[in-house]
């Protein structure tokens, strides 16, 4: 076996991919339903990390020692905070421009992103500098078949898997999921079924934001350093993952994210600069061969 | 009066698509609106079901002013719009398409009952219940579109060119079903370019020309009108 393709790297790749997947899902769901690339989505991830940070100190003071309960509450807080900010961004910034030219919402999304980054940097309680993230769950190492993996790897992969399976069930089986698919296919027809389209759009932003929030918590724990601009890089990578998989397609976003997580990890093991650039190279290559992305279907009216 | 439209005007940006449209749809009747391409038939129906905003005029449903109410609020009040082009959800199954039409109905047993009724009216739809909407033929899509409208429980059916793109046999079949749905108590507003077929089943008719309702009367009177015969019936 080649030195860079060992079990250790595969596990690391899956871990990175899990975090990308949680973010990419929000990009793809929001695009699917309103055909908007929500450039502020990476910032929802940042907000999740800060919400987790605050929630940990809050809950740990009263519930110190009960690690499981605290971790669960922190997860809930990060998801709720990011979901709420996503809802608010939709209501205040995107909804008024819904049926205006697409370029307006695209530029607004960039504006929302910059606003969140600068606003959080300017807030005295947060500030522009790095903060070290608390060890919400004690870090330990486990040896599996020669590879040494941290329990965080297991947590990241498992939390992402549970959330993604729940989302799949919601979208495929529930009537809310059917309404989401209907709205993404034909808004007028959905209205004629009596569906409140704006409510379904809000719900989609909420779920997408909440998933980014969970990713923010996982990333905060795994790479324990948070700052207001932390969402830019993973946000961009997750966006690439969503496009790679076929934007608007839910399984595609997950597939794209794991491909990117693995490719980045392997390439970084070889050379860290290549690791940074590999995702772009893969994207260009895939789009040249399949302009709709791996699982995407039609190219019509994207963006 | 089930539906009453007075001096309706609808604009797309600066374009006045509907300039002055007035008509009435009495309870339990079939009323047809005939007109050439671009006369404003689709726009009128879209305004009635809340998909377009009215610039002026009033729409009343059973005496209640519903002008500019949102589309999803009009569904529980009984407006069931079968839109131009059918607008079936392509990647939802036939069954899921029908289930969604029951979105505003609290009692899901009632939704099941209405679905069974649709299946008995259109057995072909029943055979294809688990097929994706996008894979249906044009005629089947039209049946499914009417089926969805029935599942919403609408008391006023707005039909936009149900005959469009269908083979003559299918057109007859669809029109027969429209008559039988009407006989069971649903009021119908039918928009058609196929004036002969529409006038044959309607009680009352209005002629729509470049955004104005210009003629009205019983279907028989309109059918006998020399101008109509020349312009719309090709006689
Ligand atoms: N979305 C739109 N934007 C701008 N103008 C529109 C739009 N939709 C329709 N129009 C214009 O409004 C007028 C009425 O159109 P409408 O679709 O209501 O006609 P119609 O009677 O349904 O025609 P057809 O028989 O071809 O379906 C036409 O002049 C059309 O060009
Ligand atoms: Mg039309």
Coordinates of C-alpha atoms and ligand atoms in Angstrom, one line a residue:
Chain A
X1 CA 0.0 0.0 0.0
X2 CA 1.3 3.4 -0.9
X3 CA 2.3 5.6 2.0
X4 CA -0.5 8.2 1.4
X5 CA -3.4 5.8 0.8
X6 CA -3.4 4.2 4.2
X7 CA -6.3 3.6 6.6
X8 CA -5.3 6.6 8.7
X9 CA -5.8 8.9 5.7
X10 CA -9.0 7.3 4.6
X11 CA -10.5 7.9 8.1
X12 CA -9.2 11.5 8.1
X13 CA -10.7 12.0 4.7
X14 CA -14.1 10.8 5.8
X15 CA -14.0 13.0 8.8
X16 CA -13.3 16.1 6.7
X17 CA -15.8 15.0 4.2
X18 CA -18.5 14.7 6.9
X19 CA -18.1 18.3 7.9
X20 CA -18.1 19.4 4.3
X21 CA -21.2 17.3 3.7
X22 CA -23.2 19.0 6.5
X23 CA -22.4 22.4 5.0
X24 CA -22.9 21.4 1.4
X25 CA -26.4 20.1 2.1
X26 CA -27.5 23.6 3.0
X27 CA -26.1 25.0 -0.2
X28 CA -27.7 22.5 -2.3
X29 CA -31.1 22.5 -0.6
X30 CA -31.4 26.3 -0.7
X31 CA -30.3 26.3 -4.3
X32 CA -32.8 23.5 -5.1
X33 CA -35.7 25.4 -3.7
X34 CA -35.0 29.1 -4.6
X35 CA -32.2 28.8 -7.2
X36 CA -29.9 30.9 -5.0
X37 CA -26.3 30.4 -4.2
X38 CA -26.4 31.5 -0.6
X39 CA -22.8 32.8 -0.1
X40 CA -23.6 33.5 3.5
X41 CA -23.9 29.8 4.2
X42 CA -20.3 29.4 5.4
X43 CA -21.0 32.1 7.9
X44 CA -23.9 30.1 9.4
X45 CA -21.3 27.5 10.1
X46 CA -19.1 30.1 11.9
X47 CA -22.2 31.1 14.0
X48 CA -22.7 27.5 14.9
X49 CA -19.2 27.3 16.3
X50 CA -19.6 30.5 18.4
X51 CA -23.0 29.4 19.6
X52 CA -21.5 26.1 20.7
X53 CA -18.7 27.9 22.4
X54 CA -21.1 30.1 24.4
X55 CA -23.5 27.3 25.1
X56 CA -20.7 25.1 26.5
X57 CA -19.6 27.7 29.1
X58 CA -23.2 28.3 29.9
X59 CA -24.3 24.7 30.4
X60 CA -21.0 23.4 31.8
X61 CA -21.3 25.8 34.7
X62 CA -24.6 24.3 35.9
X63 CA -24.2 20.7 34.5
X64 CA -20.5 20.3 34.8
X65 CA -19.4 16.6 34.7
X66 CA -22.5 15.4 32.7
X67 CA -20.5 15.4 29.5
X68 CA -23.2 13.6 27.4
X69 CA -26.0 16.0 28.3
X70 CA -23.8 19.1 27.9
X71 CA -22.6 17.9 24.5
X72 CA -26.2 17.3 23.4
X73 CA -27.3 20.7 24.6
X74 CA -24.3 22.3 22.8
X75 CA -25.3 20.6 19.6
X76 CA -28.9 21.7 19.9
X77 CA -27.7 25.3 20.6
X78 CA -25.4 25.4 17.6
X79 CA -28.1 24.1 15.3
X80 CA -30.7 26.4 16.7
X81 CA -28.5 29.5 16.5
X82 CA -27.4 28.9 12.9
X83 CA -30.9 27.9 11.9
X84 CA -32.3 31.1 13.4
X85 CA -29.8 33.3 11.6
X86 CA -30.5 31.5 8.3
X87 CA -34.2 32.1 8.8
X88 CA -33.5 35.8 9.5
X89 CA -31.3 36.2 6.5
X90 CA -34.0 34.7 4.3
X91 CA -36.7 36.9 5.7
X92 CA -34.8 40.2 5.8
X93 CA -32.5 39.9 2.8
X94 CA -33.6 37.2 0.3
X95 CA -37.4 37.2 0.5
X96 CA -37.9 40.8 -0.6
X97 CA -35.8 40.0 -3.7
X98 CA -37.3 36.6 -4.4
X99 CA -38.9 37.5 -7.8
X100 CA -36.3 40.1 -8.8
X101 CA -33.4 39.4 -11.2
X102 CA -31.1 36.6 -9.8
X103 CA -28.1 38.9 -9.7
X104 CA -29.6 41.0 -7.0
X105 CA -30.0 38.1 -4.6
X106 CA -26.6 36.9 -5.4
X107 CA -25.0 40.2 -4.6
X108 CA -27.2 40.4 -1.5
X109 CA -25.9 37.0 -0.4
X110 CA -22.3 38.3 -0.6
X111 CA -23.5 41.3 1.4
X112 CA -25.0 39.2 4.1
X113 CA -21.9 37.1 4.3
X114 CA -19.6 40.2 4.7
X115 CA -22.1 41.7 7.2
X116 CA -22.0 38.6 9.4
X117 CA -18.2 38.4 9.3
X118 CA -17.6 42.1 10.1
X119 CA -20.5 42.2 12.6
X120 CA -19.1 39.3 14.6
X121 CA -15.6 40.8 14.5
X122 CA -16.9 44.1 15.8
X123 CA -19.0 42.6 18.6
X124 CA -17.0 43.1 21.8
X125 CA -17.9 39.6 23.2
X126 CA -16.6 37.9 20.1
X127 CA -14.0 40.1 18.5
X128 CA -11.8 39.5 15.5
X129 CA -9.1 37.3 17.0
X130 CA -8.9 33.5 17.4
X131 CA -10.4 31.8 20.3
X132 CA -9.5 28.3 21.5
X133 CA -12.4 26.0 21.5
X134 CA -13.1 24.1 24.7
X135 CA -12.8 20.3 24.9
X136 CA -16.4 19.6 25.2
X137 CA -15.8 15.8 25.1
X138 CA -12.4 14.6 26.4
X139 CA -10.2 13.6 23.5
X140 CA -9.0 10.1 23.5
X141 CA -7.3 7.9 21.0
X142 CA -8.5 4.5 19.7
X143 CA -6.4 2.0 17.7
X144 CA -8.4 0.3 15.0
X145 CA -6.5 -2.1 12.7
X146 CA -3.2 -0.3 13.0
X147 CA -4.6 3.2 12.6
X148 CA -4.7 5.5 15.5
X149 CA -7.9 7.5 15.4
X150 CA -9.2 10.0 17.8
X151 CA -12.7 9.6 19.2
X152 CA -13.5 12.9 17.5
X153 CA -13.3 11.1 14.2
X154 CA -16.0 8.7 15.3
X155 CA -18.1 11.5 16.7
X156 CA -17.8 13.7 13.5
X157 CA -18.6 10.8 11.2
X158 CA -21.5 9.5 13.3
X159 CA -23.2 12.8 14.0
X160 CA -23.0 13.7 10.3
X161 CA -24.4 10.3 9.4
X162 CA -27.3 10.5 11.8
X163 CA -28.2 14.0 10.6
X164 CA -28.0 13.0 7.0
X165 CA -30.1 9.9 7.4
X166 CA -32.8 11.9 9.2
X167 CA -32.8 14.5 6.4
X168 CA -33.2 11.7 3.8
X169 CA -36.1 10.3 5.7
X170 CA -37.7 13.7 6.0
X171 CA -37.3 14.6 2.4
X172 CA -38.3 11.2 1.0
X173 CA -41.0 10.1 3.4
X174 CA -42.7 12.9 5.2
X175 CA -45.4 15.1 3.7
X176 CA -43.3 18.1 4.5
X177 CA -40.5 16.6 2.4
X178 CA -42.9 16.0 -0.5
X179 CA -43.9 19.7 -0.2
X180 CA -40.3 20.7 -0.3
X181 CA -39.8 18.7 -3.5
X182 CA -42.9 20.1 -5.0
X183 CA -41.9 23.7 -4.3
X184 CA -38.5 23.1 -5.8
X185 CA -40.1 21.7 -8.9
X186 CA -42.9 24.2 -9.6
X187 CA -43.9 27.0 -7.2
X188 CA -47.1 27.9 -8.9
X189 CA -48.3 24.3 -8.9
X190 CA -47.4 24.0 -5.2
X191 CA -49.4 27.1 -4.4
X192 CA -52.4 25.7 -6.3
X193 CA -52.2 22.6 -4.0
X194 CA -52.6 25.1 -1.1
X195 CA -49.0 25.0 0.0
X196 CA -47.6 28.2 1.6
X197 CA -44.5 28.4 -0.5
X198 CA -42.8 30.9 1.7
X199 CA -43.2 28.7 4.7
X200 CA -41.6 25.8 3.0
X201 CA -38.7 28.0 1.8
X202 CA -38.2 29.3 5.4
X203 CA -38.2 25.7 6.6
X204 CA -35.5 24.8 4.1
X205 CA -33.3 27.7 5.2
X206 CA -33.9 26.6 8.8
X207 CA -32.7 23.0 8.1
X208 CA -29.8 24.1 6.0
X209 CA -28.7 26.6 8.6
X210 CA -29.0 24.1 11.4
X211 CA -26.9 21.5 9.5
X212 CA -24.2 24.2 9.0
X213 CA -24.4 25.0 12.7
X214 CA -23.8 21.3 13.6
X215 CA -20.8 21.4 11.2
X216 CA -19.5 24.4 13.0
X217 CA -19.6 22.6 16.4
X218 CA -17.9 19.5 15.0
X219 CA -15.2 21.6 13.3
X220 CA -14.7 23.7 16.5
X221 CA -14.1 20.5 18.5
X222 CA -11.9 18.9 15.9
X223 CA -9.7 21.9 15.0
X224 CA -10.1 23.8 18.3
X225 CA -9.7 27.3 17.1
X226 CA -12.5 29.6 16.0
X227 CA -12.6 33.1 14.5
X228 CA -15.2 35.2 12.6
X229 CA -13.8 34.4 9.2
X230 CA -13.6 30.6 9.8
X231 CA -16.5 30.0 7.5
X232 CA -15.0 31.3 4.3
X233 CA -12.7 28.4 3.4
X234 CA -15.0 25.5 4.4
X235 CA -17.9 27.4 2.9
X236 CA -16.1 27.6 -0.4
X237 CA -15.1 23.9 -0.3
X238 CA -18.6 22.8 0.5
X239 CA -19.9 24.9 -2.3
X240 CA -17.5 23.2 -4.6
X241 CA -18.6 19.9 -3.2
X242 CA -22.3 20.8 -3.9
X243 CA -21.5 21.8 -7.5
X244 CA -19.3 18.7 -8.0
X245 CA -22.2 16.5 -6.9
X246 CA -24.7 18.4 -9.0
X247 CA -26.1 21.5 -7.2
X248 CA -29.7 21.0 -6.1
X249 CA -29.2 17.3 -5.7
X250 CA -29.0 16.1 -2.1
X251 CA -27.2 12.8 -2.5
X252 CA -24.9 14.6 -4.9
X253 CA -23.8 17.1 -2.3
X254 CA -22.9 14.3 0.1
X255 CA -21.0 12.4 -2.5
X256 CA -19.2 15.5 -3.6
X257 CA -18.2 16.3 0.0
X258 CA -16.7 12.9 0.7
X259 CA -14.8 12.9 -2.6
X260 CA -13.4 16.3 -1.7
X261 CA -12.6 15.3 1.9
X262 CA -10.7 12.2 0.7
X263 CA -8.9 13.9 -2.2
X264 CA -7.8 16.8 0.0
X265 CA -6.5 14.5 2.7
X266 CA -4.6 12.3 0.3
X267 CA -3.1 15.2 -1.6
X268 CA -2.2 17.1 1.6
X269 CA -0.3 14.0 2.8
X270 CA 1.8 14.3 -0.3
X271 CA 2.1 18.1 -0.3
X272 CA 0.0 20.6 1.6
X273 CA -0.2 23.1 -1.3
X274 CA -1.5 20.5 -3.6
X275 CA -4.0 19.6 -0.9
X276 CA -5.4 23.1 -0.9
X277 CA -5.7 23.2 -4.7
X278 CA -6.9 19.7 -5.4
X279 CA -10.6 20.5 -4.9
X280 CA -10.5 23.1 -7.6
X281 CA -8.7 20.8 -10.0
X282 CA -11.3 18.1 -9.4
X283 CA -14.1 20.5 -9.9
X284 CA -12.8 21.8 -13.2
X285 CA -12.1 18.3 -14.4
X286 CA -15.6 17.0 -13.5
X287 CA -17.4 20.0 -14.9
X288 CA -15.5 19.6 -18.2
X289 CA -16.7 16.1 -18.5
X290 CA -20.1 16.5 -16.9
X291 CA -21.2 20.1 -16.7
X292 CA -24.2 19.2 -14.5
X293 CA -22.0 17.7 -11.8
X294 CA -21.9 14.0 -10.9
X295 CA -25.5 13.4 -10.1
X296 CA -27.1 16.6 -11.4
X297 CA -29.6 16.4 -14.2
X298 CA -30.3 19.6 -16.1
X299 CA -28.2 22.7 -16.7
X300 CA -31.1 25.0 -17.5
X301 CA -31.3 28.3 -15.6
X302 CA -28.7 27.7 -12.9
X303 CA -28.0 31.0 -11.0
Chain B
X1 CA -73.5 33.6 -7.6
X2 CA -70.5 31.4 -7.2
X3 CA -68.0 33.7 -8.8
X4 CA -68.4 37.3 -9.8
X5 CA -65.6 39.2 -11.6
X6 CA -66.0 43.0 -12.1
X7 CA -63.7 45.2 -14.2
X8 CA -60.7 43.1 -13.7
X9 CA -57.3 44.5 -14.8
X10 CA -54.0 42.6 -14.6
X11 CA -50.6 43.9 -15.6
X12 CA -47.2 42.2 -16.2
X13 CA -44.9 45.1 -15.4
X14 CA -46.1 47.8 -17.7
X15 CA -48.0 45.5 -20.1
X16 CA -51.8 45.4 -19.5
X17 CA -52.6 41.8 -20.2
X18 CA -56.2 42.1 -19.0
X19 CA -57.8 45.5 -19.4
X20 CA -61.4 45.2 -18.4
X21 CA -62.9 41.8 -17.8
X22 CA -66.3 41.2 -16.2
X23 CA -68.3 37.9 -15.9
X24 CA -70.3 35.8 -13.6
X25 CA -70.3 32.1 -12.9
X26 CA -73.5 30.9 -11.4
X27 CA -73.6 28.0 -8.9
X28 CA -73.5 24.5 -10.4
X29 CA -73.1 25.8 -14.0
X30 CA -70.4 25.4 -16.7
X31 CA -69.3 28.8 -17.9
X32 CA -66.8 29.1 -20.7
X33 CA -64.4 31.9 -21.7
X34 CA -63.4 31.6 -25.3
X35 CA -60.7 33.6 -27.1
X36 CA -57.8 33.6 -29.5
X37 CA -54.1 33.2 -28.6
X38 CA -53.0 36.0 -26.3
X39 CA -56.5 37.2 -25.5
X40 CA -55.8 36.9 -21.8
X41 CA -57.6 33.7 -20.9
X42 CA -54.7 32.2 -18.9
X43 CA -54.0 35.6 -17.2
X44 CA -57.6 35.8 -16.1
X45 CA -57.5 32.4 -14.5
X46 CA -54.2 33.1 -12.8
X47 CA -55.6 36.2 -11.3
X48 CA -58.7 34.4 -10.0
X49 CA -56.6 31.7 -8.3
X50 CA -54.1 34.2 -6.8
X51 CA -51.1 33.5 -9.0
X52 CA -51.2 37.0 -10.4
X53 CA -52.0 40.3 -8.7
X54 CA -55.0 42.3 -9.9
X55 CA -54.2 45.9 -10.7
X56 CA -57.9 46.8 -10.2
X57 CA -61.3 45.3 -10.2
X58 CA -63.0 42.9 -7.8
X59 CA -63.4 39.2 -7.5
X60 CA -66.0 37.7 -5.2
X61 CA -66.5 34.1 -4.4
X62 CA -69.9 33.3 -2.8
X63 CA -70.3 36.9 -1.9
X64 CA -66.9 37.1 -0.2
X65 CA -64.3 39.5 -1.7
X66 CA -61.3 37.5 -2.5
X67 CA -59.5 40.0 -4.7
X68 CA -55.7 39.6 -4.4
X69 CA -55.8 36.9 -1.7
X70 CA -52.9 34.6 -1.8
X71 CA -53.2 31.4 -3.9
X72 CA -52.6 29.0 -1.0
X73 CA -55.4 30.8 1.0
X74 CA -57.9 30.4 -1.8
X75 CA -57.5 26.6 -2.1
X76 CA -59.4 25.9 1.2
X77 CA -62.0 28.4 0.1
X78 CA -62.8 26.1 -2.9
X79 CA -60.8 27.5 -5.8
X80 CA -59.2 24.6 -7.8
X81 CA -57.2 25.8 -10.7
X82 CA -56.0 23.2 -13.3
X83 CA -53.3 25.4 -14.9
X84 CA -52.2 25.7 -18.5
X85 CA -49.6 23.0 -19.2
X86 CA -50.9 20.9 -16.3
X87 CA -47.9 21.5 -14.1
X88 CA -47.6 18.0 -12.8
X89 CA -44.7 17.5 -10.3
X90 CA -42.4 15.4 -12.6
X91 CA -40.3 13.6 -9.9
X92 CA -43.2 12.9 -7.6
X93 CA -45.3 9.8 -8.2
X94 CA -48.9 10.0 -9.4
X95 CA -50.0 9.1 -5.9
X96 CA -47.7 11.7 -4.3
X97 CA -49.1 14.3 -6.7
X98 CA -52.6 13.5 -5.5
X99 CA -51.6 13.3 -1.8
X100 CA -50.1 16.8 -2.0
X101 CA -53.4 18.1 -3.3
X102 CA -54.8 17.2 0.1
X103 CA -52.3 19.5 1.8
X104 CA -54.9 21.8 3.3
X105 CA -57.3 19.0 4.2
X106 CA -57.0 18.1 7.9
X107 CA -58.8 14.8 7.6
X108 CA -56.5 12.5 5.8
X109 CA -59.2 9.8 5.6
X110 CA -61.2 12.3 3.5
X111 CA -58.1 12.8 1.2
X112 CA -57.9 9.0 0.7
X113 CA -61.7 8.9 -0.1
X114 CA -61.3 11.7 -2.7
X115 CA -58.3 9.9 -4.2
X116 CA -60.4 6.7 -4.6
X117 CA -63.0 8.9 -6.3
X118 CA -60.4 10.2 -8.7
X119 CA -59.2 6.7 -9.4
X120 CA -62.8 5.7 -10.2
X121 CA -63.2 8.6 -12.6
X122 CA -59.9 8.1 -14.3
X123 CA -59.0 4.4 -14.0
X124 CA -55.9 5.0 -16.1
X125 CA -54.5 7.2 -13.3
X126 CA -55.0 4.4 -10.8
X127 CA -53.0 2.0 -13.0
X128 CA -50.1 4.5 -13.0
X129 CA -50.3 5.4 -9.3
X130 CA -46.7 4.5 -8.5
X131 CA -45.2 6.0 -11.7
X132 CA -43.4 9.3 -11.7
X133 CA -45.6 12.3 -12.9
X134 CA -43.1 13.2 -15.5
X135 CA -43.5 9.9 -17.3
X136 CA -47.2 10.2 -18.0
X137 CA -48.5 11.0 -21.4
X138 CA -50.2 14.3 -22.1
X139 CA -53.7 13.0 -21.7
X140 CA -52.8 11.2 -18.5
X141 CA -51.2 14.3 -17.1
X142 CA -54.4 16.2 -17.9
X143 CA -56.4 13.6 -16.0
X144 CA -54.0 13.8 -13.0
X145 CA -54.2 17.6 -13.1
X146 CA -58.0 17.4 -12.9
X147 CA -57.6 14.7 -10.3
X148 CA -55.5 16.9 -8.1
X149 CA -58.0 19.7 -8.3
X150 CA -60.7 17.3 -7.2
X151 CA -58.6 16.2 -4.2
X152 CA -58.2 19.8 -3.0
X153 CA -62.0 19.7 -2.6
X154 CA -62.6 22.7 -4.9
X155 CA -66.2 23.8 -5.4
X156 CA -65.1 25.9 -8.4
X157 CA -62.9 24.3 -11.0
X158 CA -60.9 26.6 -13.2
X159 CA -59.8 24.7 -16.3
X160 CA -57.2 26.2 -18.6
X161 CA -57.4 24.5 -22.1
X162 CA -57.8 20.9 -21.0
X163 CA -58.0 19.9 -24.6
X164 CA -54.6 21.3 -25.5
X165 CA -52.3 18.9 -27.3
X166 CA -54.7 15.9 -27.0
X167 CA -55.9 13.5 -29.6
X168 CA -59.6 14.0 -30.5
X169 CA -60.7 10.8 -28.7
X170 CA -59.0 12.0 -25.5
X171 CA -60.6 15.4 -25.8
X172 CA -64.0 13.8 -25.9
X173 CA -63.2 11.7 -22.9
X174 CA -61.9 14.6 -20.9
X175 CA -65.0 16.8 -21.8
X176 CA -67.3 13.9 -20.8
X177 CA -65.6 13.7 -17.4
X178 CA -65.9 17.5 -17.0
X179 CA -69.7 17.2 -17.6
X180 CA -70.0 14.4 -15.1
X181 CA -67.9 16.2 -12.5
X182 CA -70.2 19.2 -13.0
X183 CA -73.3 17.0 -12.7
X184 CA -72.0 15.9 -9.2
X185 CA -72.2 19.5 -8.1
X186 CA -68.9 21.2 -9.0
X187 CA -69.1 24.6 -10.7
X188 CA -66.8 25.0 -13.7
X189 CA -65.1 27.9 -15.4
X190 CA -63.6 26.5 -18.7
X191 CA -61.2 28.4 -20.8
X192 CA -60.7 27.1 -24.3
X193 CA -59.4 27.9 -27.8
X194 CA -61.4 24.8 -28.9
X195 CA -64.6 26.9 -28.9
X196 CA -66.9 24.3 -30.5
X197 CA -66.2 21.6 -27.8
X198 CA -66.5 24.2 -25.0
X199 CA -69.7 25.7 -26.3
X200 CA -71.2 22.3 -26.6
X201 CA -71.0 21.5 -22.9
X202 CA -71.3 25.1 -21.4
X203 CA -74.4 26.8 -20.0
X204 CA -73.0 30.3 -20.5
X205 CA -70.2 31.8 -22.5
X206 CA -68.1 34.9 -22.7
X207 CA -65.8 36.0 -25.5
X208 CA -62.5 37.5 -24.5
X209 CA -60.7 39.7 -27.0
X210 CA -57.4 41.4 -26.4
X211 CA -58.1 41.9 -22.7
X212 CA -61.8 42.7 -22.9
X213 CA -64.9 40.6 -22.4
X214 CA -66.8 41.7 -25.5
X215 CA -69.7 39.3 -25.9
X216 CA -71.7 37.2 -23.5
X217 CA -74.8 35.1 -23.4
X218 CA -76.0 31.5 -23.1
X219 CA -73.8 29.0 -24.9
X220 CA -76.5 28.6 -27.5
X221 CA -76.7 32.3 -28.2
X222 CA -72.9 32.7 -28.5
X223 CA -72.7 29.6 -30.7
X224 CA -75.3 31.2 -33.0
X225 CA -73.6 34.6 -33.1
X226 CA -72.3 35.3 -36.7
X227 CA -69.1 37.0 -35.4
X228 CA -68.3 34.0 -33.2
X229 CA -69.1 31.6 -36.0
X230 CA -66.7 33.3 -38.3
X231 CA -63.9 34.0 -35.8
X232 CA -63.9 31.0 -33.5
X233 CA -65.9 28.2 -35.1
X234 CA -64.5 28.5 -38.6
X235 CA -67.9 28.3 -40.2
Ligands
LIG1 N1 -45.4 36.5 -17.8 C1 -45.8 37.4 -18.7 N2 -45.1 38.5 -18.9 C2 -45.5 39.5 -19.8 N3 -46.5 39.3 -20.6 C3 -47.3 38.2 -20.5 C4 -46.9 37.2 -19.6 N4 -47.8 36.2 -19.7 C5 -48.7 36.6 -20.7 N5 -48.3 37.8 -21.2 C6 -49.1 38.6 -22.2 O1 -50.4 38.8 -21.8 C7 -51.3 38.6 -22.8 C8 -52.3 37.6 -22.5 O2 -51.7 36.3 -22.3 P1 -52.4 35.0 -21.9 O3 -51.4 33.9 -21.7 O4 -53.3 35.3 -20.7 O5 -53.3 34.6 -23.1 P2 -54.1 33.3 -23.5 O6 -55.5 33.9 -23.9 O7 -54.1 32.4 -22.4 O8 -53.4 32.8 -24.8 P3 -53.2 31.3 -25.2 O9 -54.5 30.8 -25.9 O10 -52.1 31.4 -26.2 O11 -52.9 30.4 -24.0 C9 -50.5 38.2 -24.1 O12 -50.3 39.4 -24.8 C10 -49.2 37.8 -23.5 O13 -48.1 38.0 -24.4
LIG2 MG1 -53.4 30.5 -22.2

